[in-house]
Amino acid sequence: QLQLQESGPGLVKPSGTLSLTCTVSGGSVVSYKWWAWVRHSPAQGLEWIGEVYQTGSTIYHNSFKSRVAMSLDESKNSFSLELSSVSAADTAVYYCARDRGGNAFDLWGPGTVVIVSS
Amino acid sequence: QSVLTQPPSVSAAPGHNVTISCSGGTSNIGENYVSWYQQLPGSAPQLLIYETSQRPSGIPDRFSASKSGTSATLHIAGLRTGDEADYFCGTWDSNVYAGRMFGGGTKLTVL
């Protein structure tokens, strides 16, 4: 059974870089097409940050494009998110998810809380 | 503020039916598939509906959805206390390269 698990620091300093990894278990990360990062905060609700394709191609939300990078590591069966120049507004629960196509995410990780604070 | 507008809350008694609306525009709901998610407290979102009206395996047929023009609707029949959760709609915007988007969410209270 395919499962996703986010990992990374729960506390990031303002102006720093948020780095998260999503480890895929029960299947290969390159066996599926698109993998996504979504965050949830009380202020902004659910926000799609972007996605990485099985080949490493990426697509990002315009709002994050200048400071986001996503990548995929087949050897570690994982994909990752880096968000730079963070501020308190980036405090949220971050989820990794699988994009099944048809504008739907059918598999989600449990989520990880990231707080931006000094 | 989300481009997709949902009512902040809805409520109904157990056994009753409820609908949750998701209003958008021609460049998003109007020409793209819509998905719906249920988020129970403390949990990740779960896909309820994909491609506007299709249910993944394991989702009861009490959950159904439809679309008309630039609005989509989630229908929940025979409410149960376990249905109390936040519900989100999602789609893609073809006009501005904002990609995928979600509604602001609707809190369903089962009285």
GROMACS .gro file of N, CA, C and O in nm, chain B residues 3-4 23-31 69-71 93:
model
   60
  121VAL      N    1  -1.014   3.203  -0.472
  121VAL     CA    2  -1.092   3.233  -0.592
  121VAL      C    3  -1.219   3.149  -0.593
  121VAL      O    4  -1.319   3.187  -0.652
  122LEU      N    5  -1.213   3.034  -0.528
  122LEU     CA    6  -1.328   2.944  -0.519
  122LEU      C    7  -1.399   2.972  -0.387
  122LEU      O    8  -1.340   2.963  -0.281
  141SER      N    9  -1.828   2.803  -0.566
  141SER     CA   10  -1.851   2.894  -0.677
  141SER      C   11  -1.720   2.949  -0.731
  141SER      O   12  -1.635   2.996  -0.655
  142GLY      N   13  -1.705   2.943  -0.861
  142GLY     CA   14  -1.582   2.991  -0.923
  142GLY      C   15  -1.609   3.074  -1.046
  142GLY      O   16  -1.701   3.156  -1.047
  143GLY      N   17  -1.528   3.053  -1.151
  143GLY     CA   18  -1.543   3.128  -1.274
  143GLY      C   19  -1.523   3.042  -1.396
  143GLY      O   20  -1.502   2.921  -1.387
  144THR      N   21  -1.530   3.106  -1.512
  144THR     CA   22  -1.522   3.032  -1.638
  144THR      C   23  -1.386   2.967  -1.658
  144THR      O   24  -1.375   2.862  -1.721
  145SER      N   25  -1.281   3.028  -1.605
  145SER     CA   26  -1.146   2.976  -1.628
  145SER      C   27  -1.107   2.865  -1.532
  145SER      O   28  -1.005   2.800  -1.550
  146ASN      N   29  -1.186   2.843  -1.429
  146ASN     CA   30  -1.154   2.735  -1.336
  146ASN      C   31  -1.266   2.630  -1.337
  146ASN      O   32  -1.262   2.537  -1.419
  147ILE      N   33  -1.366   2.643  -1.254
  147ILE     CA   34  -1.473   2.544  -1.252
  147ILE      C   35  -1.540   2.533  -1.388
  147ILE      O   36  -1.577   2.423  -1.432
  148GLY      N   37  -1.556   2.645  -1.455
  148GLY     CA   38  -1.629   2.646  -1.581
  148GLY      C   39  -1.572   2.555  -1.688
  148GLY      O   40  -1.647   2.508  -1.775
  149GLU      N   41  -1.440   2.529  -1.685
  149GLU     CA   42  -1.383   2.447  -1.791
  149GLU      C   43  -1.286   2.340  -1.743
  149GLU      O   44  -1.211   2.283  -1.821
  187GLY      N   45  -2.232   2.506  -1.490
  187GLY     CA   46  -2.166   2.633  -1.523
  187GLY      C   47  -2.040   2.653  -1.444
  187GLY      O   48  -1.946   2.573  -1.451
  188THR      N   49  -2.037   2.759  -1.365
  188THR     CA   50  -1.917   2.791  -1.288
  188THR      C   51  -1.932   2.758  -1.140
  188THR      O   52  -1.857   2.810  -1.056
  189SER      N   53  -2.027   2.671  -1.107
  189SER     CA   54  -2.045   2.628  -0.969
  189SER      C   55  -2.049   2.477  -0.959
  189SER      O   56  -2.100   2.410  -1.049
  211ASP      N   57  -0.702   2.646  -1.260
  211ASP     CA   58  -0.739   2.768  -1.331
  211ASP      C   59  -0.661   2.776  -1.460
  211ASP      O   60  -0.538   2.781  -1.459
   0.00000   0.00000   0.00000
